[in-house]
Amino acid sequence: MIAGRRAALAAAALSSAMACSGRTLPAEGQLVVYIDTDAPLDLPQGARLGPTDAAPLFDRLRVDILEPDGTPACAACAQDFSVARDQLARGEISFGVRPPFDVDGLVVRARLFPGTRERGGEPPADATIDRAMALPRIEPEGVVEVTVPLPIASVGVPADLANPDPVLAGRVVRATLADGLAPAPCTAEGDDGQVCVPGGAFWMSDPTILLLEPSGTEPPARIAVVSPFWMDATEVTVDAFRRSKLATSTDPRPTAGTRDDCTYTPSPGPNETLPVTCISWKLAAAYCALHGGRLPTEAEFELVAGGRTSQRYPWGADDPVCSDAVYARADPGTQKELVAETGACAGAGTDPAPARSGERDAVALPGGNLFDLAGDVSEWAFDVFEDLGDACWGRGLVRDPRCEPPGTPASAPRTVRGGSWVSLAAEMRSTVRISVDPSHATHALGFRCVRSGR
Amino acid sequence: MRAIVTLIVVVSLAAFAARPARGDDADNADDPARAAFREGAALVDQSEWASALSAFERSLALREHALTLYNIGVCERFLGRLTLARETLRRSLARNETASGEMPALFVDQARAYLAEIEAKLAHLTIALSPPSTRVAIDGRPLAAVEGAPGVFVAGVAEPGEGKPVDAPRFEVLVDPRSTVLTFTLEGHSTIEIRKDPTPGSHEEIPISMTEQPAQIRIASNVKGAIVHVDGADVGLAPVIVSRPPGVRVVSVAMDGYVPYESKITLKPGQLVPLDAELAREKTPVTKKWWFWAGSVTALVAVGVITYFIVRPAPTRPDPNPGGLGWVADVH
């Protein structure tokens, strides 16, 4: 009995071995599409932005597979993904496409955009890198690798669906950032009291934190690439300005000795460490020129005031309390037209405060800190005040933007950035900008200087 | 600076207009409703809006008056509770129409101006909801229907409590332009909670589709180590707990020497189903017979040879490559 059983098991094993000798065929025909881009993607989960990291500008990818006429090629031929820079570095931003073997002309459309700007389920056209490329015909067997490049220089330009370029053959993922997008050290020397701002790219005038323009519309999306520059760590003080010997009898307008008044004194006095106020744009610009620099452009100011990453305030997104910055300090006793909100922090003092008075109103950089960007006094900027939709600002990707159209008269209004000791919290947001006559000097308006970092 | 000057002027007008209606003269000092009203007015002078609101609400509880309602609406507006302010100012105008003369024309006009301003500032969320019987709450309060506007609701005015069904596949909600949390619940489905930060006057579409919770099957057997399959997939040895989507599932439990066990069960969302498989031993096997082995050897050899030449196994191909993103667009 036992011998018979063993013989049967051996025969069964023999049969199975003969029957189970399977064959493995080549893979069925398909494409593997890789995405390459020189734009800075989101950080990996849990990672923090380092001082030499480019600020993330894009984090969502939408892929559509289309017929030549632009209609979807199948019911499930559209998909959204979250994408990060570590995936790009490993060549993992890729997906498969299985087209019919006898069909030509399918198109892959890839759109890279910031997820926070999605509207009604659609990527925002002016803030999207949009590319449509024609897929090749494939054979019934074998995997073909192709690449769709998404250059950041084409942000805001819609894809040409009617005339798509052919995809790049092979896996061509360089994952190299475009020039100027990552912070870079200053190579030229700065002035005393200045800190190097390493520059970089950011979304300028983010509509989610912008107080609407006078026209009531959102500005077009814009990536500003700013070259490295030196910036005064603090607003220019009364003492520093007096030493320049640029003051006239009326500019800066001297203090009358009353509360909520100008800070400048022709002779040394109690206001030496306060920001100089009641100064015209022209004289502020002259001071900066005397020190080998100029007033900061709006892009330079907004880069630092937003903490390099388009934040609402230099410290982040949360609204301030009185100790965070010098704001809402209007004196209710002298400002009868004001109500509680603009004097809500008057208990901490009225009038401008010495530099570094705000506990959180500072930006830390590798070379030092910048102070009082949100509060204390508002600051003159270099640019002529134009609506953010004006042609002088450009569209899409703009490098070192500044707005001073040719033939601008000396009387043209200039931009003022940043909040002040009389501002409400919302007026300290990094994107807030107002138009002021260049000869207009007020008790809440001062300035600081910058110098090129190259 | 232009923006700040503008703001100051606007706020000044508001402060001037928000000066509480003083009501009738103060010769009725021992009237608690009037005393609370005056207390509220004094607090407004000090810009203590929250305390002023509390005083006016005490006055209203003692005696309803259009001016008291108006003052409450102004306080709510100053505190940024725009949907509540909208509701209260409407009540003040409605009361003034039935109890005419309670509110001077100046305050009637101002209340209408505030309402127009609030309407422009409220954010509009259009929600496409599947299924429509889902319960909806915003910031811990159910929605309130807007009278005379079918399919339009307002957040922040109903009493705090659990969400209630809206019973509409698509509807609009008016919300304050600030950070807000929307909560969607449905029995047997995973709760959805999302945070929005709408800007003044914005319009946003929010599609919501509730997903069923998976069910669980707890499979045990009287035979230790019996092999368990669910819908043909090997899930391990009994006892084992598996999760599956709702629907009909086939569970089979097998062990050498036992009659295989199979059961078809219907799973509901979030359900936990215990299944005890009683396996019975097989009867005396035929393998004890001598002629079984003799015949089996012969038959197996013949079958093996025939199988090899006739039934060649189907060749296999690797699965489609989904890339790093794990997706294949199948255009076939």
Coordinates of C-alpha atoms in Angstrom, one line a residue, chain A residues 32 225 286 327 394-395 418 440:
Chain A
V32 CA 5.7 55.1 -20.2
V225 CA 12.7 85.9 -10.1
A286 CA 19.0 110.5 -2.9
Y327 CA 1.1 98.5 14.4
G394 CA 5.1 91.6 -17.5
R395 CA 3.3 88.2 -17.4
G418 CA 4.6 97.6 4.3
H440 CA 4.0 113.6 0.1

